[in-house]
mmCIF file of C-alpha atoms in Angstrom:
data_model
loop_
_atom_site.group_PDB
_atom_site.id
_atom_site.type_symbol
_atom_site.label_atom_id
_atom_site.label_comp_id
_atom_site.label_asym_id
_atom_site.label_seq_id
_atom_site.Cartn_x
_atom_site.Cartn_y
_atom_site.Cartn_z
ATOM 1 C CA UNK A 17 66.476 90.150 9.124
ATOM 2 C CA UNK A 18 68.804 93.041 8.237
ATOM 3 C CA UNK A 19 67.740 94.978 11.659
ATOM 4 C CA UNK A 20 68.967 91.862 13.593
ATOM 5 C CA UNK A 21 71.733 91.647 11.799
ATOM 6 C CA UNK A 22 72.363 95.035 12.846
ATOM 7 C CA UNK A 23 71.659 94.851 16.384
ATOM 8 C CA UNK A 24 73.733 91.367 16.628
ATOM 9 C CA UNK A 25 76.509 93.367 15.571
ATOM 10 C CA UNK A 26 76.016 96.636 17.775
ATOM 11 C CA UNK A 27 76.504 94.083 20.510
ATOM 12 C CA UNK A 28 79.468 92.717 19.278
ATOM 13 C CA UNK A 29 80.678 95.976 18.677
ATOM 14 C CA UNK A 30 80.109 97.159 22.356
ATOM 15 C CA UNK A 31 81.104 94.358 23.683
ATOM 16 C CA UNK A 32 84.659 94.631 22.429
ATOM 17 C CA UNK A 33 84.796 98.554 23.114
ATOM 18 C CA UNK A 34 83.679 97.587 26.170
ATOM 19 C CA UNK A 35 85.724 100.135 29.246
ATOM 20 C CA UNK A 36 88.013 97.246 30.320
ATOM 21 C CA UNK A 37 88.920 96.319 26.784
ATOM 22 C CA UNK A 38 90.180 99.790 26.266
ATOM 23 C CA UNK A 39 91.938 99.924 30.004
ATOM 24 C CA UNK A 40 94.799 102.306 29.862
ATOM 25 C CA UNK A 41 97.209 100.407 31.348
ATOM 26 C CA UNK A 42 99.243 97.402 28.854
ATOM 27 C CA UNK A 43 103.309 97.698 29.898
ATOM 28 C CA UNK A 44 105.831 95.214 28.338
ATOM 29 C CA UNK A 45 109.395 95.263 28.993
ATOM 30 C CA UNK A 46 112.030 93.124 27.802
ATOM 31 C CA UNK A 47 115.224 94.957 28.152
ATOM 32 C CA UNK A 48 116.489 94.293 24.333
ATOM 33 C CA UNK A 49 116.293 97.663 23.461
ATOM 34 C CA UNK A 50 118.671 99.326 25.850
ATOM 35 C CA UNK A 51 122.033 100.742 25.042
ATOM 36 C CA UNK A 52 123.809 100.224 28.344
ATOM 37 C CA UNK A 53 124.346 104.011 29.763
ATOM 38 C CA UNK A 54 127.623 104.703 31.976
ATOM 39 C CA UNK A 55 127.663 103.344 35.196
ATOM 40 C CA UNK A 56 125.774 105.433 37.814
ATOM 41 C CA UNK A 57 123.266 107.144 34.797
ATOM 42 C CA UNK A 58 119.894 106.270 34.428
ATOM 43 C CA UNK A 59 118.731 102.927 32.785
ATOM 44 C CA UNK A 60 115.630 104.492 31.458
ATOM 45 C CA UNK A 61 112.573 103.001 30.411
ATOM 46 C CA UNK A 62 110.570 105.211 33.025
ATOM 47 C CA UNK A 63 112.044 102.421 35.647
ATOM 48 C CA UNK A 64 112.580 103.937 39.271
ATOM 49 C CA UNK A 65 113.588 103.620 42.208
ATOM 50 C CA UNK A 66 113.323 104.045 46.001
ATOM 51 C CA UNK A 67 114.790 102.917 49.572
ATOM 52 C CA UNK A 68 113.437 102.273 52.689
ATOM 53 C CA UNK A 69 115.935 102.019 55.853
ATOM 54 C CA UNK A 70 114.670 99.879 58.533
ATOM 55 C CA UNK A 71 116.749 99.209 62.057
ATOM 56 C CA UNK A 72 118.398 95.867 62.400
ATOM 57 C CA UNK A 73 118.540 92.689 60.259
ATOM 58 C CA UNK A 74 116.790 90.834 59.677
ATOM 59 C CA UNK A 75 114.053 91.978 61.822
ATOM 60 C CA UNK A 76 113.677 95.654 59.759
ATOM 61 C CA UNK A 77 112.116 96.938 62.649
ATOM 62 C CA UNK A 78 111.332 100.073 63.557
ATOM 63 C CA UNK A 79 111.099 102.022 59.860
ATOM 64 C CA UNK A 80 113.626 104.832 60.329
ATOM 65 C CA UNK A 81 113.733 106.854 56.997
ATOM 66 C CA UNK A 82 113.236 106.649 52.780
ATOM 67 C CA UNK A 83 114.639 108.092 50.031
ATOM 68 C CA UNK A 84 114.372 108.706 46.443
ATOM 69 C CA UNK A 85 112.426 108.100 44.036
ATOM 70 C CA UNK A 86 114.825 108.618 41.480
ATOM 71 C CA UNK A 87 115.393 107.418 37.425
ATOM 72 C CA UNK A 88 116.895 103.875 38.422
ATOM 73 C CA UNK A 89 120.831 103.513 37.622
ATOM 74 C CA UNK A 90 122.553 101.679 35.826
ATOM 75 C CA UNK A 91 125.254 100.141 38.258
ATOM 76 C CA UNK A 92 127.207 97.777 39.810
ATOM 77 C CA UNK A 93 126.832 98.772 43.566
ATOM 78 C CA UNK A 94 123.342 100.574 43.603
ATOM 79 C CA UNK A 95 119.692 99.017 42.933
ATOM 80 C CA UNK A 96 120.283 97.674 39.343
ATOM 81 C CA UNK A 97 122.018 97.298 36.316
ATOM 82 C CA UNK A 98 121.097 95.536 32.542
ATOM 83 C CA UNK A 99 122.733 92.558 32.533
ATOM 84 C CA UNK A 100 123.314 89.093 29.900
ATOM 85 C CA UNK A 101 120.372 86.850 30.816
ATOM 86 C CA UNK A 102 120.250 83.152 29.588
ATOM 87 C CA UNK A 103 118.091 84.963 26.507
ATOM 88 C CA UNK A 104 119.687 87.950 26.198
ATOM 89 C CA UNK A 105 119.439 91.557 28.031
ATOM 90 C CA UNK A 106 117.652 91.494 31.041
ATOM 91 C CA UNK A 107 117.114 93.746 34.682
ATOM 92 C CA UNK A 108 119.553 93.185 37.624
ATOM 93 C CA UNK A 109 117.637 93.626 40.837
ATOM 94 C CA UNK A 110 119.891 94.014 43.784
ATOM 95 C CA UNK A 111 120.633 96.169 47.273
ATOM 96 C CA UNK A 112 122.432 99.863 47.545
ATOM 97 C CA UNK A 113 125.687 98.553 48.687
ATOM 98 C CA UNK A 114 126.697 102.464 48.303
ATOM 99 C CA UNK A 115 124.811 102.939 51.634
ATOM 100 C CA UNK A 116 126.628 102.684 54.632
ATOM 101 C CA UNK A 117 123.483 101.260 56.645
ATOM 102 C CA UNK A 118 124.893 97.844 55.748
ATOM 103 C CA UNK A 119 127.946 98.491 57.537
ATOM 104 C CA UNK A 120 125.537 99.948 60.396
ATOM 105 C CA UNK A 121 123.793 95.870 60.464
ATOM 106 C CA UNK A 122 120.694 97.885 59.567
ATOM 107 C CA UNK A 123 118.082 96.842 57.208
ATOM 108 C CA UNK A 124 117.809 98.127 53.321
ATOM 109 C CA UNK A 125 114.541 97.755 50.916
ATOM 110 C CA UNK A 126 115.474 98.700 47.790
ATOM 111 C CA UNK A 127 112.501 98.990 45.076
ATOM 112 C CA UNK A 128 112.703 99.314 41.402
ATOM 113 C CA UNK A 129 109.712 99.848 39.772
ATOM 114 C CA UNK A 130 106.785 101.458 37.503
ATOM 115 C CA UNK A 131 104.517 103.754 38.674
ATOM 116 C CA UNK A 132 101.629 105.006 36.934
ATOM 117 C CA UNK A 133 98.667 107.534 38.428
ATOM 118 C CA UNK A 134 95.357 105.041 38.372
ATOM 119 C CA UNK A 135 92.373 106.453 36.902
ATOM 120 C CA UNK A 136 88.650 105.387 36.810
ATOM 121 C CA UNK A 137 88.606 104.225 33.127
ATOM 122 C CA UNK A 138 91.622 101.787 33.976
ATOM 123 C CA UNK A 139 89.349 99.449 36.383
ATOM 124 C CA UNK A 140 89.860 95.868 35.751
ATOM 125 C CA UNK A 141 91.911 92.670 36.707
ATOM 126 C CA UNK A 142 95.455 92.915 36.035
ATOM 127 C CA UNK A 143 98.222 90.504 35.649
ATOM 128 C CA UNK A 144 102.056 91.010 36.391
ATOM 129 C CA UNK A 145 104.270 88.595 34.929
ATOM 130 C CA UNK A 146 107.895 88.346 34.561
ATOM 131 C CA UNK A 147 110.936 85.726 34.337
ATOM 132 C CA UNK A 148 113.224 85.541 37.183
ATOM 133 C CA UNK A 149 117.111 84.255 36.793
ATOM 134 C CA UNK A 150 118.914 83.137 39.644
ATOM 135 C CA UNK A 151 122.361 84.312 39.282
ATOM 136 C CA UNK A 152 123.731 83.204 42.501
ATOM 137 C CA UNK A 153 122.442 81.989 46.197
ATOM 138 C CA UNK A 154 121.267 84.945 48.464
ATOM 139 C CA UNK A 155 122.957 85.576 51.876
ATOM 140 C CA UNK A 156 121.386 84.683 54.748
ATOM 141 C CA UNK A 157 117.924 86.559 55.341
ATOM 142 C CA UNK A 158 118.237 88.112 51.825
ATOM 143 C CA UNK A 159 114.662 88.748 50.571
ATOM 144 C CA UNK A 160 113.898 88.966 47.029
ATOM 145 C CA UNK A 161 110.212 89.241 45.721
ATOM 146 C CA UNK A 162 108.281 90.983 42.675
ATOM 147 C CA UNK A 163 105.044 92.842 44.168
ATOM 148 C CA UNK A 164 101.979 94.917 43.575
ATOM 149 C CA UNK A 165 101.139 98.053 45.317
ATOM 150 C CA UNK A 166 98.480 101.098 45.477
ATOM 151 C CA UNK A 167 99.148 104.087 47.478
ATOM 152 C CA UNK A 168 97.009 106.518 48.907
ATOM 153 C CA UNK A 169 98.523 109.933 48.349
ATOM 154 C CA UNK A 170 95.598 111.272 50.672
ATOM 155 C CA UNK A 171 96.571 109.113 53.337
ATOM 156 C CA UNK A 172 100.073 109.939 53.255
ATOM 157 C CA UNK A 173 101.067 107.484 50.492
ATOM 158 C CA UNK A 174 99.731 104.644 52.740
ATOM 159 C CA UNK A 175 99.403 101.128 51.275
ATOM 160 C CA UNK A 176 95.748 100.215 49.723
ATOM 161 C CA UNK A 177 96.987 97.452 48.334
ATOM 162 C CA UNK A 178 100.503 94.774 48.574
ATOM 163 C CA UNK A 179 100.646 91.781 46.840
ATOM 164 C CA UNK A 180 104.295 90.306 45.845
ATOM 165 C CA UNK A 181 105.494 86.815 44.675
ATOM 166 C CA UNK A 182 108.447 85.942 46.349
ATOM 167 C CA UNK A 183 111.567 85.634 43.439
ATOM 168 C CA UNK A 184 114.220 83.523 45.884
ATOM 169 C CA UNK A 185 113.940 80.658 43.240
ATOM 170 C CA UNK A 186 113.428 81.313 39.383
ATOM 171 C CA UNK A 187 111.234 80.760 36.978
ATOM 172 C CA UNK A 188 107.906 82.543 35.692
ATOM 173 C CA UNK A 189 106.234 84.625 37.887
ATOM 174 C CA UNK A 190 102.235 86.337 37.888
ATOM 175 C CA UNK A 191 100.600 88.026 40.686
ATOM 176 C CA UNK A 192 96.902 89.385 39.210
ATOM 177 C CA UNK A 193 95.035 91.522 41.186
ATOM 178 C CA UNK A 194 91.313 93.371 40.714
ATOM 179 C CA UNK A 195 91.359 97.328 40.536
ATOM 180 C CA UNK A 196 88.163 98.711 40.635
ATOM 181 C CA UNK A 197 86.609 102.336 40.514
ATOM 182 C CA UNK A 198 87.455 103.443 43.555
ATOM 183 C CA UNK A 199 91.326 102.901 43.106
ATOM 184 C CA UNK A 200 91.032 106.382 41.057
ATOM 185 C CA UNK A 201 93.826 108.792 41.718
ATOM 186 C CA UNK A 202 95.574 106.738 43.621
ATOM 187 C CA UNK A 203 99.491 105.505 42.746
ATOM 188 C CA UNK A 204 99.944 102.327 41.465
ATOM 189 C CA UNK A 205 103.324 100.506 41.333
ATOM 190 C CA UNK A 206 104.703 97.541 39.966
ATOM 191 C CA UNK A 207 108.399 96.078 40.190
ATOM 192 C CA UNK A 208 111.119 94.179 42.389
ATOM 193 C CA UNK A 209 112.299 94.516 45.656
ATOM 194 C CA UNK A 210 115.228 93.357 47.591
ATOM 195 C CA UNK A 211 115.768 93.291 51.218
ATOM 196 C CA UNK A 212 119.041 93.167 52.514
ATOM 197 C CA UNK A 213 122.004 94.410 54.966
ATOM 198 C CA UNK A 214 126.012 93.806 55.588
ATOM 199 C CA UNK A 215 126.885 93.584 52.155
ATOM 200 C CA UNK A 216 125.123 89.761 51.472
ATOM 201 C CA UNK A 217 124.458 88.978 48.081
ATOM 202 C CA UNK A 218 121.216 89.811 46.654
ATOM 203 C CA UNK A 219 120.820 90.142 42.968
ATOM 204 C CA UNK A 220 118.179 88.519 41.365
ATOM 205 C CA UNK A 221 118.129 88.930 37.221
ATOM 206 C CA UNK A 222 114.226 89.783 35.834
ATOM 207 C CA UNK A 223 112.805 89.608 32.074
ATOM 208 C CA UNK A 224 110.174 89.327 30.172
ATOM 209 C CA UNK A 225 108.285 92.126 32.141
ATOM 210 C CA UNK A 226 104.419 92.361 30.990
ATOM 211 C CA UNK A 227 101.213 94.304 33.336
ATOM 212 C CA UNK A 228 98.177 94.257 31.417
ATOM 213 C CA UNK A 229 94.722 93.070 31.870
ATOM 214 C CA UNK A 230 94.332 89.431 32.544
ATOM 215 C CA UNK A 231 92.511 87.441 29.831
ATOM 216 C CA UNK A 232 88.664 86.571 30.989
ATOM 217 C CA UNK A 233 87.890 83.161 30.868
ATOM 218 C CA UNK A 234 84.575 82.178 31.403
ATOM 219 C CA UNK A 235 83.614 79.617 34.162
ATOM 220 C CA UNK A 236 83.607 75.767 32.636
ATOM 221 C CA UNK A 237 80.173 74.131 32.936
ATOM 222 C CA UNK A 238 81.877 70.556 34.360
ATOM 223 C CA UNK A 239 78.794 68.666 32.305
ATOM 224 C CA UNK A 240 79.885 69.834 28.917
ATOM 225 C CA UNK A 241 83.286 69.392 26.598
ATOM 226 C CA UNK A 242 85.411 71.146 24.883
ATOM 227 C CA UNK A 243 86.761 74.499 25.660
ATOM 228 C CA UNK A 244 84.944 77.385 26.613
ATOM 229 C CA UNK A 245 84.389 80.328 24.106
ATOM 230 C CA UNK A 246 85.251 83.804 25.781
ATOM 231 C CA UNK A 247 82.037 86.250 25.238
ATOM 232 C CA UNK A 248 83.085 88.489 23.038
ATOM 233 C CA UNK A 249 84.199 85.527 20.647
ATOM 234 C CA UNK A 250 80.513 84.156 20.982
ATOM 235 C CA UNK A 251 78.762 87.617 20.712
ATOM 236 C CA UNK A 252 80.797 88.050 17.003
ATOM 237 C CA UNK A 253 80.260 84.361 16.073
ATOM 238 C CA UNK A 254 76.416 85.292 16.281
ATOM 239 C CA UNK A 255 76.438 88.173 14.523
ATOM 240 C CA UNK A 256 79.097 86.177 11.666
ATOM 241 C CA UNK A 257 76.128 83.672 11.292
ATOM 242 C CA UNK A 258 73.496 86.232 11.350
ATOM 243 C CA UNK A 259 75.071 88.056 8.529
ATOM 244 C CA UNK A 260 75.603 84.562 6.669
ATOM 245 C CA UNK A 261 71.697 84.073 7.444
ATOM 246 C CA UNK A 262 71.002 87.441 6.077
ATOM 247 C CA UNK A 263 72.761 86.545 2.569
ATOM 248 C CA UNK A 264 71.728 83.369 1.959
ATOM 249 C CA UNK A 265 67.890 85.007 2.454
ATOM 250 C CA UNK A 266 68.335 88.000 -0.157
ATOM 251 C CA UNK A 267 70.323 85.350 -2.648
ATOM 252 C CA UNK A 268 66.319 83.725 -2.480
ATOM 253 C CA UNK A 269 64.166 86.426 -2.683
ATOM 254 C CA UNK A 270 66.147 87.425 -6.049
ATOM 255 C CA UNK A 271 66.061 83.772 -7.269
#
């Protein structure tokens, strides 16, 4: 009895040290903490940013140039700013109005984001989520959206992966996507992005920032009730009773 308690508990143990449960990657972000810098200095937080310049708008087409990245700013003209959300500090989201390609009718993707270098040992199913404010209506052809992306610095930083969620309307926001082994060394970003040209209004106000590994939840069988008990939960139940088993047995062999 005491080697299966044992083993029952080995398992329980590897289970929850199992390689995704121990995934690198676990980012929150809900702005309360910064001290508004100067305008034009960085916001911090290890946010950044970049800009892609496309020709004509709203068709961004043909790409023409990028620039950055750079430690995103705190501003009132140029890719973001903390702002007063309806629950207190939160991300402003908007276009470079500093660049003169909106005069030009030319089109402007501004990104601000995380980036982090993917590894092996981070492989698992991840979910972005985040609150979006609407602090006013976007011009017309404005495009607002939070995304996903993996780039392939072999490749010339080409895109593995996109996924976004647009953000024109508010509310609460997920994209979750699966990152296996073979996403290692490769740059992984998560953030906003705002398309935009001749000065239209595009802010959009984001909180509540969190990418981490999405809860498993096992399948339902549809012919039983109740809720379904993750593995891990079931794998330490066992070993709970096994260990209650165990007592209960030496408490009789001393009686």
């Amino acid at each position: 009895m005491k080697q299966l308690v044992k083993n029952i508990l080995v398992l329980a143990a590897m289970a929850l040290l199992s390689s995704s449960a121990f995934a690198q990657i676990s980012f929150t972000d809900d702005f309360e903490s910064y001290v508004t810098p100067p305008d034009g200095e960085a916001i911090g937080g290890g946010w950044t940013a970049f800009a892609n310049v496309f020709a004509g708008f709203p068709a961004c087409d043909p790409y023409l140039y990028g620039y950055g990245p750079f430690a995103t700013p705190n501003s009132n003209s140029a890719f973001s700013g903390i702002v007063i959300g309806s629950s207190g500090q939160a991300l402003n989201v908007f276009s470079n109005y500093d660049d003169d390609q909106h005069a030009n009718g030319n089109c402007l993707e501004t990104s601000v984001f995380q980036e982090r270098v993917f590894t092996a040992a981070d492989a698992g199913s991840y979910t972005f989520r985040f609150r979006t404010e609407v602090p006013g209506p976007l011009g017309d052809g404005v495009n607002t959206f939070g995304f996903i992306k993996l780039l392939n610095p072999d490749t010339g930083f080409s895109l593995d992966l996109f996924e976004q969620v647009s953000t024109i309307s508010g509310g609460d926001k997920t994209i979750t996507v699966n990152l296996d082994a073979t996403a290692d060394g490769k740059i992984l970003q998560w953030g906003f992005s705002t398309v935009a040209s001749n000065y239209l209004p595009s802010g959009r106000f984001y909180d509540n920032v969190s990418f981490a590994l999405a809860p498993v939840v096992p399948p339902i069988d549809p012919n039983l009730e109740g809720v379904p008990i993750p593995l891990w939960a079931f794998i330490g139940m066992m070993g709970l009773i096994g260990l209650i088993g165990g007592s209960k047995l030496r408490s009789r062999r001393k009686a």
